[in-house]
PDB file of N, CA and C in Angstrom:
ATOM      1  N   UNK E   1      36.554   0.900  -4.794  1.00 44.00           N
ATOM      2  CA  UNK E   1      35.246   0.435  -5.143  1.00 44.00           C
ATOM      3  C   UNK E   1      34.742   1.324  -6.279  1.00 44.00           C
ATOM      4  N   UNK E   2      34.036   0.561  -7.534  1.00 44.00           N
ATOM      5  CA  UNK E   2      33.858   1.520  -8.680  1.00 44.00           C
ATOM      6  C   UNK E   2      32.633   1.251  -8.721  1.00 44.00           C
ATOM      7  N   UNK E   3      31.428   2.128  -9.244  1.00 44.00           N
ATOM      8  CA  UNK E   3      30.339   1.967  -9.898  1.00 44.00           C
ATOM      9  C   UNK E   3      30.326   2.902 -11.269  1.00 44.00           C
ATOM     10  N   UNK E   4      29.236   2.260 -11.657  1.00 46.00           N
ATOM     11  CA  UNK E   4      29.122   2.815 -13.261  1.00 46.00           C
ATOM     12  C   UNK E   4      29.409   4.222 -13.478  1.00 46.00           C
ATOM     13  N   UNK E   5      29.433   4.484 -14.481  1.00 54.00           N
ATOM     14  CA  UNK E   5      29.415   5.988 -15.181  1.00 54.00           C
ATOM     15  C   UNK E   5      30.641   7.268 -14.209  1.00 54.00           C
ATOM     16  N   UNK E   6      31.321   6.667 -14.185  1.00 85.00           N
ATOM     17  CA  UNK E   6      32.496   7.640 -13.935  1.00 85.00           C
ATOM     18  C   UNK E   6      32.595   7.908 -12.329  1.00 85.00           C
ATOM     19  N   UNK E   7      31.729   7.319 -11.771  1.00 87.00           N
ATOM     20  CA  UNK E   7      31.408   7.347 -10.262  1.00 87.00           C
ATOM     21  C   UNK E   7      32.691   6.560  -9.611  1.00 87.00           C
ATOM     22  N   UNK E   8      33.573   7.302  -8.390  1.00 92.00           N
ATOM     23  CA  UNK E   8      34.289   6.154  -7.725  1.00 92.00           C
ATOM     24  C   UNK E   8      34.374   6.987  -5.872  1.00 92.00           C
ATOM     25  N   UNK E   9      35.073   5.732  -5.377  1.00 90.00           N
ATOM     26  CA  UNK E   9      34.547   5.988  -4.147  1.00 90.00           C
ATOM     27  C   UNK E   9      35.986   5.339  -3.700  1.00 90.00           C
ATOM     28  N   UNK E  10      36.758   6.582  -2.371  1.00 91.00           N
ATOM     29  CA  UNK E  10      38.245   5.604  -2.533  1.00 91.00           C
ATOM     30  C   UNK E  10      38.300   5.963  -0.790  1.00 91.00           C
ATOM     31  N   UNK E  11      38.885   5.256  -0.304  1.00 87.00           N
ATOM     32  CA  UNK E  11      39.312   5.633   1.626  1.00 87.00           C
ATOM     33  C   UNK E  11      40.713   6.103   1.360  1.00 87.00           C
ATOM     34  N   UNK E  12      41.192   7.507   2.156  1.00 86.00           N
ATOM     35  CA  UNK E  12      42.133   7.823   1.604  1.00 86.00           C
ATOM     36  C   UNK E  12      42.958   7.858   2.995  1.00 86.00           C
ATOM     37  N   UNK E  13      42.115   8.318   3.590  1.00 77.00           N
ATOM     38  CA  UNK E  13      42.831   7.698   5.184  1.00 77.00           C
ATOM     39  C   UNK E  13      41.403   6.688   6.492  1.00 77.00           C
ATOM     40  N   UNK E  14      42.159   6.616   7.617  1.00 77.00           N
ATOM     41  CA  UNK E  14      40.821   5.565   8.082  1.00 77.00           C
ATOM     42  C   UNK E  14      40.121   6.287   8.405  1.00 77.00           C
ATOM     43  N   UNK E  15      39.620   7.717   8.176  1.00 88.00           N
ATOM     44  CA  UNK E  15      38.273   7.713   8.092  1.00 88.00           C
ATOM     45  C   UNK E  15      37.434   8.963   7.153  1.00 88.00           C
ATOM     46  N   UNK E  16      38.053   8.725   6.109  1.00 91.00           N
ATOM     47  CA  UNK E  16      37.829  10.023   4.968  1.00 91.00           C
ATOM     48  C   UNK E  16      37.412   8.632   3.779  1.00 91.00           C
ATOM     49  N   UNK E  17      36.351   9.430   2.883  1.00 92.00           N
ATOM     50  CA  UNK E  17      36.183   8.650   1.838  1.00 92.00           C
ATOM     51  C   UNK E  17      36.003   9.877   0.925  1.00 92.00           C
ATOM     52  N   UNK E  18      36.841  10.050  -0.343  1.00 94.00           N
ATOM     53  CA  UNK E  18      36.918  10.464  -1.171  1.00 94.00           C
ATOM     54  C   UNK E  18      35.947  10.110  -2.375  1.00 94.00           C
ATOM     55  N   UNK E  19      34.873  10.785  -3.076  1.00 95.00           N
ATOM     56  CA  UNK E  19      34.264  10.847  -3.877  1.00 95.00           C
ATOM     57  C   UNK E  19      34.426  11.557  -5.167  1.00 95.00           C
ATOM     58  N   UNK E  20      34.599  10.812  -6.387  1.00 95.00           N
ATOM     59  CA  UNK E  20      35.081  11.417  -7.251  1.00 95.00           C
ATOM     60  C   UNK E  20      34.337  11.255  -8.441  1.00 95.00           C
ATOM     61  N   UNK E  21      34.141  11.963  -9.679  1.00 95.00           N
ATOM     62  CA  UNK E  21      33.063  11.550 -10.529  1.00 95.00           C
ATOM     63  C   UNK E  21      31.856  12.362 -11.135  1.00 95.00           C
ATOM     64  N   UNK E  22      30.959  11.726 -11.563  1.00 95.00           N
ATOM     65  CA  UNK E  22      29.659  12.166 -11.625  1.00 95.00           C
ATOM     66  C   UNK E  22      28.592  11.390 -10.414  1.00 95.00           C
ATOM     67  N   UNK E  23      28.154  12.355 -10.353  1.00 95.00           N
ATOM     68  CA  UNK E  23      26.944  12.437  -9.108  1.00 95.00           C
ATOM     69  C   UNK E  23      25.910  12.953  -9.736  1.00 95.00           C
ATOM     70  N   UNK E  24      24.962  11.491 -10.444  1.00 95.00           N
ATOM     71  CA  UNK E  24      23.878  12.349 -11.385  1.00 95.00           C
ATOM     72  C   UNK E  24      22.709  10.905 -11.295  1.00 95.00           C
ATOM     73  N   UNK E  25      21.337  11.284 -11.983  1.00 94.00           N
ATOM     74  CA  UNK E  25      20.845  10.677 -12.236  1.00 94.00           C
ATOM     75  C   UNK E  25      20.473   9.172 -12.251  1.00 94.00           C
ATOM     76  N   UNK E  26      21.954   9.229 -13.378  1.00 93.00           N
ATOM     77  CA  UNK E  26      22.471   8.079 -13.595  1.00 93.00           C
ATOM     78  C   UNK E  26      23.521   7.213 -13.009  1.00 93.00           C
ATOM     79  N   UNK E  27      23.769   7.891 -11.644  1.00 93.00           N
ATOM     80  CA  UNK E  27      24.701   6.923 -10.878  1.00 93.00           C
ATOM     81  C   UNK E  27      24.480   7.029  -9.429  1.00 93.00           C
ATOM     82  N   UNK E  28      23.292   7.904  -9.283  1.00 93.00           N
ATOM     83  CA  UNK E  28      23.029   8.406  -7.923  1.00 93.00           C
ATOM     84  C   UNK E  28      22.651   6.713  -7.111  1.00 93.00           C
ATOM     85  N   UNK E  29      22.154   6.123  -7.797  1.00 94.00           N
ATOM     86  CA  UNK E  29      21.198   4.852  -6.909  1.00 94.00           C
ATOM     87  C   UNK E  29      22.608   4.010  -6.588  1.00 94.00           C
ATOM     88  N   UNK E  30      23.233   3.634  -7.669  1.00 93.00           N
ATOM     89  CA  UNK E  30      24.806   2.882  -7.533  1.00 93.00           C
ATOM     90  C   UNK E  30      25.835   3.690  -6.386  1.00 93.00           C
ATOM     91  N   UNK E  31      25.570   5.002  -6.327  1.00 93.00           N
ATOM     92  CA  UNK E  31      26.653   5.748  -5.234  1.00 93.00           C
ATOM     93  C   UNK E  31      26.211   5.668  -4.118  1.00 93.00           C
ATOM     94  N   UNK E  32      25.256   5.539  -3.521  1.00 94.00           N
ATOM     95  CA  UNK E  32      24.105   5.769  -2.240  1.00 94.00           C
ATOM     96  C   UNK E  32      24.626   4.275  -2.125  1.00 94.00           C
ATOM     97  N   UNK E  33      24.428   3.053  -2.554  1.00 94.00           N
ATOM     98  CA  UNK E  33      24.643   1.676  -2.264  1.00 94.00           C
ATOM     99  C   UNK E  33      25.681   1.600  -1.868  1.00 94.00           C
ATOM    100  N   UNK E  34      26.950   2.055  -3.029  1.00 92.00           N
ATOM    101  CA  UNK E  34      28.218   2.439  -2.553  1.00 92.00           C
ATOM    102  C   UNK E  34      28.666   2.991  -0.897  1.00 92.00           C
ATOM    103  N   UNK E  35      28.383   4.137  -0.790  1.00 92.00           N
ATOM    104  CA  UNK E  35      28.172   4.941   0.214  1.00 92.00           C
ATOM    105  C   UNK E  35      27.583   4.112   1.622  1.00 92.00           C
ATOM    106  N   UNK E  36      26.830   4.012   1.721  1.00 91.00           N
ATOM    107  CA  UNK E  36      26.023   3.047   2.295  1.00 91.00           C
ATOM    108  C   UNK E  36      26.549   1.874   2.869  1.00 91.00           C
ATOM    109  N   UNK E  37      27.336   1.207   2.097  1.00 91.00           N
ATOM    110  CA  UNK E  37      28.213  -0.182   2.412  1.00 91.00           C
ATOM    111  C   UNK E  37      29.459   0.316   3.141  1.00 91.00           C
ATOM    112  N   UNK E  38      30.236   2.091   2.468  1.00 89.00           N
ATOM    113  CA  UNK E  38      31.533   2.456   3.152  1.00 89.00           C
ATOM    114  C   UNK E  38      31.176   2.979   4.609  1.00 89.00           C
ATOM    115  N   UNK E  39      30.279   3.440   5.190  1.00 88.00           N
ATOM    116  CA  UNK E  39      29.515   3.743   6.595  1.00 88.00           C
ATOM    117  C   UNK E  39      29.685   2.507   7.421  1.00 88.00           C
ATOM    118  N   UNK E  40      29.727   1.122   7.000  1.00 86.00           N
ATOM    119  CA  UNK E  40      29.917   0.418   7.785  1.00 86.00           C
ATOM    120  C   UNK E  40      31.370   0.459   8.597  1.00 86.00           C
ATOM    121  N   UNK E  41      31.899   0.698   8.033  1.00 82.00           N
ATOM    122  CA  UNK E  41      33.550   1.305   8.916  1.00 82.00           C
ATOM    123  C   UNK E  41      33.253   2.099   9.238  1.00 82.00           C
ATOM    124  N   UNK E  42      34.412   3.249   9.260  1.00 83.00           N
ATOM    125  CA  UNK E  42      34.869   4.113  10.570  1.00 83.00           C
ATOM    126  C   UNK E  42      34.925   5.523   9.622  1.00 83.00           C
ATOM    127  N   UNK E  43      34.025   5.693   8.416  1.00 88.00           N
ATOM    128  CA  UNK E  43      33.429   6.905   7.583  1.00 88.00           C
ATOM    129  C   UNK E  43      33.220   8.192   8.872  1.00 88.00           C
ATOM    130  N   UNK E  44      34.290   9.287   8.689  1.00 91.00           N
ATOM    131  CA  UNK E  44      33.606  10.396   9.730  1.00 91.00           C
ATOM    132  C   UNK E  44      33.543  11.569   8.568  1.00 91.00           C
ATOM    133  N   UNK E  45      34.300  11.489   7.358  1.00 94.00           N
ATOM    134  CA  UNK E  45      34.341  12.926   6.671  1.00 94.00           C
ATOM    135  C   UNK E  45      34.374  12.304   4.854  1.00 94.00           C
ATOM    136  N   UNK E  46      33.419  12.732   4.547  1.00 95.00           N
ATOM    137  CA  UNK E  46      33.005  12.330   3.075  1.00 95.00           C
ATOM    138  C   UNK E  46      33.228  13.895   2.204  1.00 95.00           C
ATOM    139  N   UNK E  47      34.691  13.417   1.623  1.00 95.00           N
ATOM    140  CA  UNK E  47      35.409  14.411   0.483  1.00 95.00           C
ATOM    141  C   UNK E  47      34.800  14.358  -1.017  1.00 95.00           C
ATOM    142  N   UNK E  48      33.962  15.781  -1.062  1.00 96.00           N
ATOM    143  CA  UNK E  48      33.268  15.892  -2.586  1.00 96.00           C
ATOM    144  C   UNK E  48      34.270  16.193  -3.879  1.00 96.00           C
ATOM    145  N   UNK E  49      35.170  16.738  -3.183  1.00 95.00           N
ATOM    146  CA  UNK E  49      36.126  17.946  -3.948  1.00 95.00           C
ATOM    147  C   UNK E  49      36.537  17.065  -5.360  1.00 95.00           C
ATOM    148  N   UNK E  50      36.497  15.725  -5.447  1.00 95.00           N
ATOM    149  CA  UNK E  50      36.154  15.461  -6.944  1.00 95.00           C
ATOM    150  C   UNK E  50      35.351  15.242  -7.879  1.00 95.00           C
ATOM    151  N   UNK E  51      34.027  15.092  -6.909  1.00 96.00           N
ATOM    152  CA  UNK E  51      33.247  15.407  -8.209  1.00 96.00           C
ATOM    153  C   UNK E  51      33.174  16.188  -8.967  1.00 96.00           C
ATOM    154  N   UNK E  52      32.838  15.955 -10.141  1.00 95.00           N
ATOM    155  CA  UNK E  52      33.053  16.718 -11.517  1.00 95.00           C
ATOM    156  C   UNK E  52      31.485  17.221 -11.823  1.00 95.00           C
ATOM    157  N   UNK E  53      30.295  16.277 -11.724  1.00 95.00           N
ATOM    158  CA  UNK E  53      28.894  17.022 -12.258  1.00 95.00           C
ATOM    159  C   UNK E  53      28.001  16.459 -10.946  1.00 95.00           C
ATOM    160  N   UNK E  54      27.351  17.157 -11.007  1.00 95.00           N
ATOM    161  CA  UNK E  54      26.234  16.664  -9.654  1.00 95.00           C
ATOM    162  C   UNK E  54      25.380  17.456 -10.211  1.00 95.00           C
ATOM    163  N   UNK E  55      23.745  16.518 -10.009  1.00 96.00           N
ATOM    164  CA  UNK E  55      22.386  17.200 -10.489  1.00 96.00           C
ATOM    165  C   UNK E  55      21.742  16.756  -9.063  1.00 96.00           C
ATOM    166  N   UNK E  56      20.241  17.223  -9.095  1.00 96.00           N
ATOM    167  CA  UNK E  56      19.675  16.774  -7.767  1.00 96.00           C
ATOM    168  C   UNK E  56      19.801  15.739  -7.271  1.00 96.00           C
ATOM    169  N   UNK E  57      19.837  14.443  -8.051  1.00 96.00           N
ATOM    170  CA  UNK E  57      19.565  13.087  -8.013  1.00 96.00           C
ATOM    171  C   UNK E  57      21.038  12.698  -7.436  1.00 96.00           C
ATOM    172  N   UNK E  58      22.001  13.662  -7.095  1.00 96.00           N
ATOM    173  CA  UNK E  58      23.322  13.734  -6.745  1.00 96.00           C
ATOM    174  C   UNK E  58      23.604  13.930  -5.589  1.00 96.00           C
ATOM    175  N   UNK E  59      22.663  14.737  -5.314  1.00 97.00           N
ATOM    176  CA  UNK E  59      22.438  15.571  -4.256  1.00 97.00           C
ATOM    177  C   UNK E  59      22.054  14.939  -3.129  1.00 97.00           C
ATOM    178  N   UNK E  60      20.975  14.407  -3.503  1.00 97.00           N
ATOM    179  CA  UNK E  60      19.692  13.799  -3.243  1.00 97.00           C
ATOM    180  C   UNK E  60      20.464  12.713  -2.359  1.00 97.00           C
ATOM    181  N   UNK E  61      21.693  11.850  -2.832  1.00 96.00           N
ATOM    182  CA  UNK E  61      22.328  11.036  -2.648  1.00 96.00           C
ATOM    183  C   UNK E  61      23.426  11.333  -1.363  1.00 96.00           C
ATOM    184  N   UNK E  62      23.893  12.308  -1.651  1.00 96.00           N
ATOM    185  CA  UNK E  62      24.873  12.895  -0.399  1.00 96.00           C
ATOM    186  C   UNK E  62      24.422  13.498   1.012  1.00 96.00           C
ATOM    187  N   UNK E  63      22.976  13.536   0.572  1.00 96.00           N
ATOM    188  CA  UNK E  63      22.071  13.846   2.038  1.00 96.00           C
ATOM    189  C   UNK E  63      21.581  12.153   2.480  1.00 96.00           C
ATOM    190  N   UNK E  64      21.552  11.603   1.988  1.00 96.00           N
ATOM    191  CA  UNK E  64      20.702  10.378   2.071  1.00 96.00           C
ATOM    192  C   UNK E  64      21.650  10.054   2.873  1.00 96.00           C
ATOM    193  N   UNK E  65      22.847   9.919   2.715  1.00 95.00           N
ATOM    194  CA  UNK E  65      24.463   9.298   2.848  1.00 95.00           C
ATOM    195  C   UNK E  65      24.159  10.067   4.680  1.00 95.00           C
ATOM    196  N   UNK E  66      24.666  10.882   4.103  1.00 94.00           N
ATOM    197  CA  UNK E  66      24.558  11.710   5.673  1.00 94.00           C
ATOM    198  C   UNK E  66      23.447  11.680   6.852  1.00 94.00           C
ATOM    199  N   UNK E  67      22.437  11.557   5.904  1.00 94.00           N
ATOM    200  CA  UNK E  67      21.586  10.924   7.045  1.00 94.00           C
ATOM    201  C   UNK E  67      21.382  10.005   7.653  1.00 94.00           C
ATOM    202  N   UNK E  68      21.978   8.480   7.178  1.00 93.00           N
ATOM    203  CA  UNK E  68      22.565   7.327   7.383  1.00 93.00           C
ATOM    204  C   UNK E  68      23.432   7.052   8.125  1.00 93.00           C
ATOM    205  N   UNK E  69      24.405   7.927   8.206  1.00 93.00           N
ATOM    206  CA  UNK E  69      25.234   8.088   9.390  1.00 93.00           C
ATOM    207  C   UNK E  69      25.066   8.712  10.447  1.00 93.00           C
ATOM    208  N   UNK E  70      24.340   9.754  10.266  1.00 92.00           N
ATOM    209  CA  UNK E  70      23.614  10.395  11.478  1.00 92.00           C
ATOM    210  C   UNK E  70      22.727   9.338  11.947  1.00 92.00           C
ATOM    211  N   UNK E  71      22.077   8.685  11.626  1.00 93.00           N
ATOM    212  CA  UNK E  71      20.800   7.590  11.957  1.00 93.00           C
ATOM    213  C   UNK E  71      21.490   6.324  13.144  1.00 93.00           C
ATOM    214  N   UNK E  72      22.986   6.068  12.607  1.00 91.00           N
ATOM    215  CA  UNK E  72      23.967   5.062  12.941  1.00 91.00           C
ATOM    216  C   UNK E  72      24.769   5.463  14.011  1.00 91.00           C
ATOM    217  N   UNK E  73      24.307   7.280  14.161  1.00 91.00           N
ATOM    218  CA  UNK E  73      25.235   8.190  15.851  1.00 91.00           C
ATOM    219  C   UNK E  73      27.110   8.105  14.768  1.00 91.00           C
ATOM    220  N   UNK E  74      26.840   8.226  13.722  1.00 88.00           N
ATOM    221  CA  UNK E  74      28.154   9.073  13.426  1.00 88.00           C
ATOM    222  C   UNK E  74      28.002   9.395  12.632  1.00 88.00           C
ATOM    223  N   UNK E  75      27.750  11.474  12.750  1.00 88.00           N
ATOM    224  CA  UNK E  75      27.616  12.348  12.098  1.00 88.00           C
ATOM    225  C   UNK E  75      28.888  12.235  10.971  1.00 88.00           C
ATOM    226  N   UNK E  76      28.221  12.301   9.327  1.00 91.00           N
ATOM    227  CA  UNK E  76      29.484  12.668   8.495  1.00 91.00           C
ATOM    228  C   UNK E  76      29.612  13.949   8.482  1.00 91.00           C
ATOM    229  N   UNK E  77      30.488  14.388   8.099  1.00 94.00           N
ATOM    230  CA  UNK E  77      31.558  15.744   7.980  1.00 94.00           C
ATOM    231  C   UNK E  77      31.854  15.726   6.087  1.00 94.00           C
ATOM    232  N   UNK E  78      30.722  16.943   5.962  1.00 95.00           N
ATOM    233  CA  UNK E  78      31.063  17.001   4.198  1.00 95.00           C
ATOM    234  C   UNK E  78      31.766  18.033   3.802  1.00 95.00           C
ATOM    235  N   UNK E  79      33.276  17.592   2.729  1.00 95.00           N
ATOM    236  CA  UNK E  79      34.358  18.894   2.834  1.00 95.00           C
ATOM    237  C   UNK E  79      34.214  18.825   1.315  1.00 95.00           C
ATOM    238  N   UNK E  80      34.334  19.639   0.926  1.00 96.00           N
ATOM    239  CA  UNK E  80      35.089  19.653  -0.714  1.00 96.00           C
ATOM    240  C   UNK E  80      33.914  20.132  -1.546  1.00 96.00           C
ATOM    241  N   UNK E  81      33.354  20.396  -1.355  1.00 96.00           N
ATOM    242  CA  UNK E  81      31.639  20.334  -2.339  1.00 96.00           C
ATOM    243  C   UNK E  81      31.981  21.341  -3.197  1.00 96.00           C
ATOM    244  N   UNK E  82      31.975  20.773  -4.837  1.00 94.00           N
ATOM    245  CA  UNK E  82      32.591  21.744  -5.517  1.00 94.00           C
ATOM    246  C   UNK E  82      31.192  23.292  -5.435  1.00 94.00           C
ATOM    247  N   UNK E  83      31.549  24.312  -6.099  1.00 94.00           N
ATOM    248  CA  UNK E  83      30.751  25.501  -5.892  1.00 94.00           C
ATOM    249  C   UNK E  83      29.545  25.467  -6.666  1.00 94.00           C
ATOM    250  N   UNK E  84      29.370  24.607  -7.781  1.00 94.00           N
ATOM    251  CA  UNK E  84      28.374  24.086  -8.414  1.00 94.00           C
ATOM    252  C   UNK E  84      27.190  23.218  -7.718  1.00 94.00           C
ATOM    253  N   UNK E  85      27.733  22.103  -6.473  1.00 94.00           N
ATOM    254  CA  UNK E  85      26.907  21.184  -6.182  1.00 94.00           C
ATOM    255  C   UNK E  85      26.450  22.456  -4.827  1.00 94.00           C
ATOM    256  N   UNK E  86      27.213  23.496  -4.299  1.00 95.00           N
ATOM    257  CA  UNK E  86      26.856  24.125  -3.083  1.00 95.00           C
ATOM    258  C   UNK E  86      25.422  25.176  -3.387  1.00 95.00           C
ATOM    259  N   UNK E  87      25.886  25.599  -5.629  1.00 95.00           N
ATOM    260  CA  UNK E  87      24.736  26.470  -5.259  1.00 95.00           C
ATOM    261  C   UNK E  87      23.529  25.638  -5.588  1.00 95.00           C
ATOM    262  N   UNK E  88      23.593  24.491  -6.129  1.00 95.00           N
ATOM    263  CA  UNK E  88      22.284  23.367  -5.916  1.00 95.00           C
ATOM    264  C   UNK E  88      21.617  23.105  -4.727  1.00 95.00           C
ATOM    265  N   UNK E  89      22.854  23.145  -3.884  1.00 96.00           N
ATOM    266  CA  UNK E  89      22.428  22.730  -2.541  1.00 96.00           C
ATOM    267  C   UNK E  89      21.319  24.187  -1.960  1.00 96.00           C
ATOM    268  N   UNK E  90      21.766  24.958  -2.581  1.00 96.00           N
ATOM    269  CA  UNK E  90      21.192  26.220  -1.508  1.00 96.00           C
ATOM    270  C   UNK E  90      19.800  26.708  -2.652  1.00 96.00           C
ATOM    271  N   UNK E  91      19.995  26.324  -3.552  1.00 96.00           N
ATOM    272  CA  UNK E  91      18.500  26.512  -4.569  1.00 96.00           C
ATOM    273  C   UNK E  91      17.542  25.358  -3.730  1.00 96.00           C
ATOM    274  N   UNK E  92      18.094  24.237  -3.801  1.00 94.00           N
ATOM    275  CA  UNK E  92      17.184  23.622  -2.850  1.00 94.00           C
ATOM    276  C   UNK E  92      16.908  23.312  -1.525  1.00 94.00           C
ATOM    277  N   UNK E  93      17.336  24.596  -1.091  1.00 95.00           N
ATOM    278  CA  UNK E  93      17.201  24.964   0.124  1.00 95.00           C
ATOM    279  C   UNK E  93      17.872  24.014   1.185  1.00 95.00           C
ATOM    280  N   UNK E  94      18.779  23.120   1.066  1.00 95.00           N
ATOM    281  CA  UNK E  94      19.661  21.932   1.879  1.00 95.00           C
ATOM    282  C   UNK E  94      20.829  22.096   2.216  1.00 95.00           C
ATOM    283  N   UNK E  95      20.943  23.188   1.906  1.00 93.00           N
ATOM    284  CA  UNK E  95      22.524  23.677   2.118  1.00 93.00           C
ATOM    285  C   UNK E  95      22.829  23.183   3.667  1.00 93.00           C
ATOM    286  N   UNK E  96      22.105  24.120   4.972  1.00 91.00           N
ATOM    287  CA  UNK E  96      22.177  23.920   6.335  1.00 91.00           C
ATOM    288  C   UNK E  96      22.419  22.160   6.477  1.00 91.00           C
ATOM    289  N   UNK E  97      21.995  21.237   5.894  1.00 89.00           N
ATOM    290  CA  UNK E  97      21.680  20.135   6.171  1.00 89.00           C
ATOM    291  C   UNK E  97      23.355  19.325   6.206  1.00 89.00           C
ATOM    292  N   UNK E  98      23.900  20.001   4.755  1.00 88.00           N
ATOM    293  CA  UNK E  98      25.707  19.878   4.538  1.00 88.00           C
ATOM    294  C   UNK E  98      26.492  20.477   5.171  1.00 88.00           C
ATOM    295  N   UNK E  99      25.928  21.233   5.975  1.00 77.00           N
ATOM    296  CA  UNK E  99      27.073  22.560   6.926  1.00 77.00           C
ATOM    297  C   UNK E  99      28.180  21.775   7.998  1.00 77.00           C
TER     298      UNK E  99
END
């Protein structure tokens, strides 16, 4: 499944979804939809380790995600978060929220 601007979203086993891309601004609303639609299966562990840029609006998106599944009684499991999106995460104080 592809959305705009370098954003992609792949199942790599049945229940890992691999995220790869930019996670910005400009693709945050298209990835969350994305995201959002892959939760309807059997989503337990959402792999960051390819994204390439993430800004808040990125961010913003991978909590949303997670809270969606928590909301649905299946907690995601976030692995890979490159060290860039972790110290975003912890400037805006959300880090605990990805743990």
């Amino acid at each position: 499944m592809n959305a705009p601007l370098d954003f992609r979203l792949d199942f790599v086993a049945p229940a890992a979804l691999v995220v790869s891309g930019v996670l910005d601004f400009d693709s945050a609303a298209a990835a969350l939809v994305a995201m959002r639609a892959a939760l309807d299966g059997e989503v337990a562990q959402l792999d960051l380790a390819g994204v390439s840029h993430c800004d808040s609006a990125g961010l913003a998106c991978v909590l949303a995600a997670a809270a969606e599944a928590n909301r649905r009684g299946r907690p995601l499991q976030v692995v890979g978060m490159p060290a860039s999106m972790q110290a975003l995460a912890r400037v805006c104080e959300v880090d605990t929220l990805l743990a």
